Structure formats: C-alpha cells, structure tokens
Amino acid sequence: MTVSIRNIIPIIKAQFNGANDIAIIDTISIDSRSLQNSDSTLFFAIVGPNHDGHHYINSLIEKGVFNFVVNHIPENLEGKANFLIVENTVEALQTFAASYRSNFDFPIIGITGSNGKTIIKEWLNFLLSPDYNIIRSPKSYNSQVGVPLSVLGINEKHNLGIFEAGISTVNEMENLQKIIQPTIGILSNIGSAHDEGFHDAGEKIKEKLKLFSSVEVLIMNKNRTIEAFLNTKINTFTWSSDDGKANVFIIAKESSDHTELKITYDKLCFKIGIPFQDQASIENAIHCLMVMLYLGYEQNTIQDRMALLYPVEMRLKVKNGINNTTLIDDSYSSDFQSLKIALDFLESQKQYKKKTLVLSDIFQSGLITEELYSKVSQLIISNKINRVIAIGETISSFKNKFPNCLAFPSTEKFVSEIDSIPFENETILVKGARHFHFEEIVSLLEEKTHETVLEINLNAISHNLNYYKSRVKPATKMMVMVKAFGYGNGGYEIAKLLSHHKVDYLGVAFADEGISLKNAGIELPIMVLNPESTSFSAIIQYHLEPEIYSIKGLTAFLKLAEQKKLKSFPIHIKLDTGMHRLGFEEKDLPELISKLKDNKTVQVKSILSHLAASDDMKHIDFTLSQIKLYDKLSSQLMSELNIKPIRHILNSSGISNFPQAQYDMVRLGIGLYGVANDEDEQKYLENVGTLKSIISQVRTIQEGESVGYNRRFMATKTTKIATIPIGYADGISRHLGNGVGYVTIKNKKAPIVGSVCMDMIMVDVTDIDCKEGNEVIIFGKDPSVQFIAKQLGTIPYEIMTSISQRVKRIFYRE
C-alpha cells in the first residue's frame, strides 16, 4: 500500500491540520508500542473503554512518526505533526479500509460463525495456495479493528482473499461486511460464544448473516432454522449428513486414526480421508471441501490435499530455553503478516537485549521474491533483531539483506550444526512454515523439564486487566500485584506484559522479588510491601520503593537515606485502619508527621491501607468504617505535611464492591489471574492458568487389590488405574487423595485414588477410554482452583502459589 495523506483526507472526511499533506503512507498502525512504526506510518488513535491512543502521540512523534488520525489534537502538539481530525477514529479506519478494498476485484471468502473460523481460514490457505496468491487475516484478526487492518494488507499481486469476521453484539457485522465485501461466504456454525451480547439466538443469527448480504454463494451446513432468517436472494451451497435436500450429502465414518468422508455431489460419488476424528475438525474440513467443490477442483486434487490437513497451532508460546534463554515458539506458520505479529510479541516479551530470529522461507504473501525479502529485511531491521538464522533455499539466497545472518538450506542441515552455534542470554523467536518441521528446533533449544506444565494464557491476563480497568474511572491509576512469583503464574513474564499494557505500578512482597524484576529489565516503578530493614540498602540500590509501616522502620530508612545523601527518595506510608497486620495507627501520626516534616531525603509517594473484608458484604459496615478512618488519617497527613500523594485502599474485591473509594489508585491482585470472590463477577473473568500433565501408565487391578502407600484405596471391583507424574512436591495437596479431588481426562472426571505421592498421583479411569500419553488437566476450567480450594477448606491463593518451581511455566498468546 502506497497512498498520500492528500488522498486519504476526503475518504475519511477529515479536517487536515499540518504542513505536509503529500506525505506518503505505506503502513497503518494502531499500536504505539510497535517497533515497526516509522515516518511513513499513519497512526489511528483508537479510543476504547480502557485505552486512548491520543495519550501516546507525543512519544510516537519523538520516535519519528508524524502522521495521525485523531478526534482531537492533544495539548501542545499542534504544529508538530500532520493531524487528520475525524469524529470517530475507529469508523475512520473502517471507512478507509472499505475504500481500499474497493480497489481490488478478485474473489474474497468471508467466514463467520461461533467456532472454527480461524481453522477453516488456515486450512483453506493450505488447500488453495498452490493455485492462488492469497491474502488472509493474520491469526484471529476478526474484530472491528482487526478486520480493517487485515484488509489493508491486500496488494495488486493477490488474487484471492480469505477473511474471518467475529462479532460480540448487534450492529457490528454491517461494518465488517462493508470492509470485507465477500463474494463467497462460509457460515461455520452458531454456538453459545458471545450469547450475552444478543437478546436471543435469532438475533445472533440475523446479525451474523449480514456478512453475506451481497455474496455470490453462501456455504453452510443445511439448517432450517438458519435458512428461515436468510434473504431468499442469497444463493446457498449446502451440505448435510441427514438432509437429502442439501447440495452435497456427506457420510462420515471413523477409523482408528482418521475419518473417511463419503461424498455424493451432483453425479459424483467419491471418498476422502482426513486425519481427524473429532466432530469440530470434521465439520471444519467439510466446509473447506465445499469451497473446493464450488471452485471446481477435481476429485483427485481434493482427495490428495485434504489428506494432508494438519492441526492448526493457535498459540504463540513462551518457554524457558537452554543456557538462560527465552524461547518463543511460532513454528507452524511463515507469512509476512504473521511475522509482523510475532515480532511485536517478541518485543512485548523479550527478557534479554539480544534478540535472535530463526526464520524459514516465507510463502503466500502475494509479492515477488525480491520485493518480499526486501520488506522482510526492513521489518527485521526496524525490530532491532541482532541475529537471523535463515533456513530454506530461498531465504538463504537473500542472506545479505539480514543482520548477522547464518543461512542453512534445510532444517536438517541446521540441526546437524546446532551444537556449534552459541545460544545464551537472549530471546529466540522460532518461526517457520509447517513443512520445515521447526518443532525439532524448538525441542533442541527448550530447557528440559518433566512433562507437567502450567500453561499461562496471556490473552486472559490482558482481558482480566481490561475488565478491572473498565470498573475504575479513567484517571484512576492501576497497581498490579506480581508478588509470590505472580501468584504462582510467573513473575517476570507477567510483569513484562503489564509493562506492555502501561500499568502504573507493580507490587511485590519482598525486596528480592523486585530486584529480580529490575535485573530482568522491568522499568515500571515497583513498590515493596513488606520490606525488612536489612533490605533497605538493596531497595535504594535497585530503585525500588518501600512501604513504610512503623516508626522503627521509618527511623532506620531515614538514617540510611541521610547517610547516602538521598533527595526525595519515594516511600509509601501504610496506615492500619482495621486489618491489624502492618501499618501506622492513629496514635502514631504525631510522631510520624514530626519525622517526615521538612525531611528532604524522602518523598511520600503514596498513602495506603488494606481492607480486611472487602470480599464479604456481611462486613460492609466494618469496611466502610475502614474507608472513613483512612480518609481521615490520610487527609490529616496530607494537610500537615502539605503534600499531594497518591492515595489507595482498594484491592480486587474492593474495586468491585466499593467503587466510591477508588481515590487515586487501586491495587489489582488475584482478579488479574482470573479469580473473583463473587460468582457474578467470575463470569466476566477468563481462566489464566491451566496445570497439565500426562498419563504415564495405565493398569487394571482386580477386586481386593490396593493402590499406593498404606493401601488407602482398595478396589471393590475390576478397576482401571492411571498414574500421572505430579505429586505433593509439585504443589498437589495430600488431602486431595482418596476421592477428595479429581482430574479431567478427555473431558471426563477421574477421581484421585489412594494417597498423593511426592511425585505421582493415581486416578480411576475405569469409565474413560484413555491411554498412556493422553493429556490430564489438574486444574484450569475444570476442576477450577476455586473448587479445589473449597474441597480443601482453603482459598484459591494457596492453591495457585503452592505450585512448585520445578513445574515448567509455558506462556502463550492465542
């Protein structure tokens, strides 16, 4: 895309304020954090419920970005850049994308439905790419801003587009239809996702069908309910397994390792095999088959290509690597659009300054080879990649375009020489097309640990953070607690994500936690909640900010501050308003004020207190009395010391239950990790951590035989037992044994039997068709940490923070 500001202005009906309306634009951005922003970027300042892009324009100007679409010019920035002023920046982005789409006249496949959109899109790309130059939505870019960004990636070399459209409420799909303008439609299915955004199922169906208002054909599973809402002018191409009136009749027959589809279409009758057995994959594959039939593919081609379908990896995973490295696994795709996303993710998660990219040949971008790799080179350089390992004959021929590049013709050649290539103290992004089998590289570079893992969903953390942001006023600051190794989920990785989201403060319990984060490159201010006087020197050295809660502690810190000749070092004053754990009481205030008054070595950055029962509305009167006392004591301190510090008293439950006490900042804790203290609020949060293992062994025991230490489980009938490699050394309570707890295998409950051992548990799988190597869910959505805590008579905090460090954490983004 190459277009001038002058040409964009009338399209989005903007008022121009600037000096250079002939500036050339080749990139559209909505993310101020992307290293791909440049002087040829047009930045749309999107305003959402939790973020406002206008806040980051000044920093973008400092980085060399000079073209902005805004709804107002931020203060003191007029004359410093080109501003295109519109009423609504999201609508302007959509309008521009719709106009840009109109410049191209080739088939566009538009996909919507409750599930399967991304998989169908990726499979169609695989099936059709030998015959077309395809532009498709990167990853799951199907939202009100994701769709226009996807469509703006079209260029004149493309001759087929595949875009997915997702909606969460009414009046959204019409916008996406104008942008995508599909000629071929696919309706995957209608499920329960986003039900809360619609009055009923009929309203949801009508809204989704708006995507297909102008298609040549709509491909769908024949369904009378859906057809009742269809415009009769829309031509459908339907399939069914039980309705003979469908255009294509399909019978699915499962085999040991695949599914055979018998297809009857027109005068054709033939069979194909697909390497899946689950119903969702079968339906997704059939939708792809229908597209190939509609496009006129021959039977043999359909059979050959569909047999090669593969599981679509929906995640970017962050893993610990060898020699103190961090590994980002994106080893199943390689195209220009997804490379841009992966590089942005690398920047948001990098732990080390040194960045290495392992990259295969790139496919299906619609660009000629020379032009493609020139663009890839520019992208890599703008993201400040220190080293490129190029794998593939094509990319190797362009190795001179990349910084510090090692080139190998194949994965096999690289693997044979990997021992001679140093990897240490760096972040490594591994990104390759599926047939390069980069999973072999990931396996070699990954730190070896046992097969139990705690998967952390970074999308869920972002969602939960945004949920709580929506509950506070725009001006209210946000401190997020990452103490206790991020409540067991991983301290640094979560802190890095929170930095990316620009929260205001991080909170840790002890100085060593804060020091680890600072050493890892975290630049956000970090408050230490329970500092010991012996750690004060380290706190000062690493620019941490201590909570001061006693006269003794204050005296010791002031003495040290004076010795080090500090000036205005930030401290936080803790008041005890009823928790009776730590903090200054009302009687301590005169002495506290006396010591702080006219003291230049420290600055009271904030005044805080802690609510004892904000999650229990039975104690509402007590909580309100705490808030009242806090207001009184903090106001006294502010008045007598003549200061205006940040004030904060609310924790996660307090944010929801006592919004009137937000003051200047709130402290988000366990709510970030997907645990609410209220059932109504829980439905708005997403599960963050899933503890997984595998089945090590399956055996059958007879009546009267026992399992485990002390024979605590005695079989009363023939029983099938599975052993799982996780035990109390990993954080599994021994009290969960003998039927108190359960795990989930193949979506079925398997009770824990016998005693929980140090490294193993045994479960009853008599009624589950499972085998060695099958996945086991220890906790996640089912069972949840709340359920386990209830069974044990404890709280979710204890369950989460008990998972030991020998359990590998894997961080991923959908």
Tab-separated table of C-alpha atoms in Angstrom, residues 244-431:
chain	number	residue	atom	x	y	z
A	244	GLY	CA	-31.229	-35.240	1.294
A	245	LYS	CA	-32.199	-31.778	0.032
A	246	ALA	CA	-28.670	-30.456	0.612
A	247	ASN	CA	-26.480	-29.859	-2.446
A	248	VAL	CA	-23.839	-32.223	-1.079
A	249	PHE	CA	-24.606	-35.293	1.004
A	250	ILE	CA	-21.798	-36.490	3.280
A	251	ILE	CA	-21.471	-39.576	5.454
A	252	ALA	CA	-18.591	-39.634	7.965
A	253	LYS	CA	-17.106	-42.947	9.118
A	254	GLU	CA	-14.417	-43.036	11.805
A	255	SER	CA	-11.397	-45.337	11.515
A	256	SER	CA	-8.612	-45.947	14.006
A	257	ASP	CA	-6.619	-42.828	13.126
A	258	HIS	CA	-8.687	-40.876	10.586
A	259	THR	CA	-12.189	-40.197	9.317
A	260	GLU	CA	-13.477	-41.298	5.930
A	261	LEU	CA	-15.957	-38.960	4.220
A	262	LYS	CA	-18.243	-40.380	1.549
A	263	ILE	CA	-19.348	-37.505	-0.705
A	264	THR	CA	-22.329	-37.513	-3.028
A	265	TYR	CA	-22.494	-34.389	-5.192
A	266	ASP	CA	-24.374	-33.993	-8.417
A	267	LYS	CA	-23.282	-37.058	-10.426
A	268	LEU	CA	-20.131	-37.572	-8.376
A	269	CYS	CA	-19.692	-40.105	-5.596
A	270	PHE	CA	-16.252	-40.423	-4.038
A	271	LYS	CA	-14.406	-40.811	-0.725
A	272	ILE	CA	-11.740	-38.770	1.012
A	273	GLY	CA	-9.793	-39.345	4.208
A	274	ILE	CA	-8.986	-36.653	6.754
A	275	PRO	CA	-6.569	-37.166	9.691
A	276	PHE	CA	-9.085	-36.144	12.385
A	277	GLN	CA	-11.820	-37.831	14.379
A	278	ASP	CA	-13.360	-35.072	16.496
A	279	GLN	CA	-16.636	-33.584	15.300
A	280	ALA	CA	-15.420	-29.972	15.216
A	281	SER	CA	-12.476	-30.815	12.923
A	282	ILE	CA	-14.703	-32.918	10.679
A	283	GLU	CA	-17.154	-30.020	10.217
A	284	ASN	CA	-14.333	-27.537	9.584
A	285	ALA	CA	-12.828	-29.869	6.989
A	286	ILE	CA	-16.203	-30.290	5.257
A	287	HIS	CA	-16.538	-26.511	4.879
A	288	CYS	CA	-13.128	-26.486	3.163
A	289	LEU	CA	-14.206	-29.380	0.951
A	290	MET	CA	-17.317	-27.407	-0.054
A	291	VAL	CA	-15.183	-24.455	-1.157
A	292	MET	CA	-13.033	-26.726	-3.318
A	293	LEU	CA	-16.152	-28.236	-4.879
A	294	TYR	CA	-17.605	-24.801	-5.560
A	295	LEU	CA	-14.362	-23.632	-7.161
A	296	GLY	CA	-14.405	-26.666	-9.468
A	297	TYR	CA	-11.444	-28.655	-8.133
A	298	GLU	CA	-11.056	-32.173	-9.470
A	299	GLN	CA	-11.778	-35.150	-7.246
A	300	ASN	CA	-8.154	-36.372	-7.151
A	301	THR	CA	-6.824	-32.959	-6.117
A	302	ILE	CA	-9.383	-32.729	-3.305
A	303	GLN	CA	-8.502	-36.209	-2.060
A	304	ASP	CA	-4.750	-35.623	-2.132
A	305	ARG	CA	-4.782	-32.229	-0.424
A	306	MET	CA	-7.438	-32.924	2.229
A	307	ALA	CA	-5.492	-35.987	3.382
A	308	LEU	CA	-2.651	-33.619	4.318
A	309	LEU	CA	-4.658	-31.333	6.618
A	310	TYR	CA	-2.948	-30.705	9.946
A	311	PRO	CA	-3.794	-29.411	13.436
A	312	VAL	CA	-3.652	-25.605	13.438
A	313	GLU	CA	-1.472	-24.188	16.203
A	314	MET	CA	-3.424	-21.218	17.573
A	315	ARG	CA	-0.821	-20.028	20.039
A	316	LEU	CA	2.459	-18.202	20.342
A	317	LYS	CA	4.178	-19.967	23.239
A	318	VAL	CA	6.883	-18.607	25.550
A	319	LYS	CA	9.166	-21.239	27.060
A	320	ASN	CA	12.386	-21.383	29.033
A	321	GLY	CA	15.298	-22.217	26.737
A	322	ILE	CA	18.756	-23.635	27.209
A	323	ASN	CA	21.617	-21.513	28.564
A	324	ASN	CA	19.483	-18.809	30.140
A	325	THR	CA	17.433	-18.060	27.025
A	326	THR	CA	13.744	-17.379	26.427
A	327	LEU	CA	12.143	-19.254	23.536
A	328	ILE	CA	9.090	-18.020	21.580
A	329	ASP	CA	7.567	-20.902	19.642
A	330	ASP	CA	5.697	-19.931	16.452
A	331	SER	CA	6.892	-22.906	14.479
A	332	TYR	CA	3.851	-23.629	12.343
A	333	SER	CA	3.404	-20.648	10.019
A	334	SER	CA	5.538	-18.330	7.942
A	335	ASP	CA	3.964	-15.426	6.105
A	336	PHE	CA	4.615	-11.701	6.170
A	337	GLN	CA	1.542	-10.647	8.151
A	338	SER	CA	2.015	-13.221	10.916
A	339	LEU	CA	5.739	-12.366	11.054
A	340	LYS	CA	4.798	-8.780	11.930
A	341	ILE	CA	2.588	-10.038	14.765
A	342	ALA	CA	5.258	-12.426	16.046
A	343	LEU	CA	7.900	-9.676	16.090
A	344	ASP	CA	5.580	-7.386	18.064
A	345	PHE	CA	5.016	-10.263	20.509
A	346	LEU	CA	8.785	-10.760	20.744
A	347	GLU	CA	9.205	-7.126	21.718
A	348	SER	CA	6.467	-7.367	24.359
A	349	GLN	CA	8.016	-10.481	25.944
A	350	LYS	CA	11.764	-10.177	25.455
A	351	GLN	CA	13.728	-10.680	28.631
A	352	TYR	CA	17.145	-10.027	27.125
A	353	LYS	CA	18.502	-7.216	24.968
A	354	LYS	CA	19.857	-9.687	22.447
A	355	LYS	CA	17.199	-10.970	20.012
A	356	THR	CA	17.614	-13.871	17.578
A	357	LEU	CA	15.146	-14.793	14.837
A	358	VAL	CA	15.089	-18.308	13.356
A	359	LEU	CA	13.109	-17.931	10.124
A	360	SER	CA	12.176	-20.250	7.260
A	361	ASP	CA	11.258	-19.435	3.674
A	362	ILE	CA	8.133	-17.272	3.539
A	363	PHE	CA	5.119	-18.208	1.439
A	364	GLN	CA	1.813	-16.911	0.050
A	365	SER	CA	2.385	-13.216	0.528
A	366	GLY	CA	1.427	-12.115	-2.989
A	367	LEU	CA	4.778	-10.414	-3.518
A	368	ILE	CA	7.543	-11.295	-5.959
A	369	THR	CA	10.508	-12.856	-4.179
A	370	GLU	CA	12.898	-9.875	-4.349
A	371	GLU	CA	10.241	-7.454	-3.123
A	372	LEU	CA	9.093	-9.837	-0.380
A	373	TYR	CA	12.505	-10.351	1.192
A	374	SER	CA	13.288	-6.636	0.956
A	375	LYS	CA	10.171	-5.994	3.043
A	376	VAL	CA	11.135	-8.794	5.451
A	377	SER	CA	14.587	-7.248	5.799
A	378	GLN	CA	13.110	-3.831	6.607
A	379	LEU	CA	10.820	-5.427	9.179
A	380	ILE	CA	13.679	-7.274	10.877
A	381	ILE	CA	15.900	-4.203	10.964
A	382	SER	CA	13.109	-1.996	12.379
A	383	ASN	CA	12.579	-4.544	15.159
A	384	LYS	CA	16.295	-4.400	16.031
A	385	ILE	CA	16.916	-8.128	15.628
A	386	ASN	CA	20.556	-8.886	16.474
A	387	ARG	CA	20.901	-12.174	14.628
A	388	VAL	CA	18.956	-14.004	11.920
A	389	ILE	CA	19.197	-17.731	11.286
A	390	ALA	CA	17.712	-18.248	7.816
A	391	ILE	CA	16.574	-21.767	6.932
A	392	GLY	CA	15.495	-22.651	3.402
A	393	GLU	CA	17.000	-22.342	-0.048
A	394	THR	CA	15.057	-19.216	-0.995
A	395	ILE	CA	15.623	-17.130	2.138
A	396	SER	CA	19.271	-18.242	2.202
A	397	SER	CA	19.815	-16.640	-1.210
A	398	PHE	CA	18.894	-13.282	0.375
A	399	LYS	CA	21.051	-13.676	3.499
A	400	ASN	CA	22.978	-10.472	2.729
A	401	LYS	CA	19.804	-8.489	3.383
A	402	PHE	CA	19.680	-9.574	7.046
A	403	PRO	CA	21.812	-8.513	10.030
A	404	ASN	CA	24.400	-11.002	11.293
A	405	CYS	CA	22.821	-13.809	9.273
A	406	LEU	CA	23.607	-17.520	9.337
A	407	ALA	CA	21.995	-19.381	6.425
A	408	PHE	CA	21.159	-23.073	6.041
A	409	PRO	CA	19.454	-24.773	3.076
A	410	SER	CA	17.323	-27.026	5.291
A	411	THR	CA	16.258	-27.744	8.858
A	412	GLU	CA	18.275	-30.944	8.784
A	413	LYS	CA	21.468	-29.032	7.942
A	414	PHE	CA	20.854	-26.530	10.760
A	415	VAL	CA	20.124	-29.296	13.287
A	416	SER	CA	23.352	-31.068	12.322
A	417	GLU	CA	25.349	-27.936	13.169
A	418	ILE	CA	23.306	-26.562	16.095
A	419	ASP	CA	25.874	-27.621	18.704
A	420	SER	CA	28.445	-25.287	17.154
A	421	ILE	CA	26.127	-22.246	17.300
A	422	PRO	CA	26.065	-20.345	20.617
A	423	PHE	CA	22.681	-19.626	22.222
A	424	GLU	CA	22.783	-17.871	25.602
A	425	ASN	CA	21.326	-14.868	27.406
A	426	GLU	CA	18.978	-13.991	24.553
A	427	THR	CA	15.361	-14.184	23.388
A	428	ILE	CA	14.848	-16.520	20.429
A	429	LEU	CA	11.828	-16.346	18.118
A	430	VAL	CA	11.407	-19.565	16.125
A	431	LYS	CA	9.095	-19.001	13.154
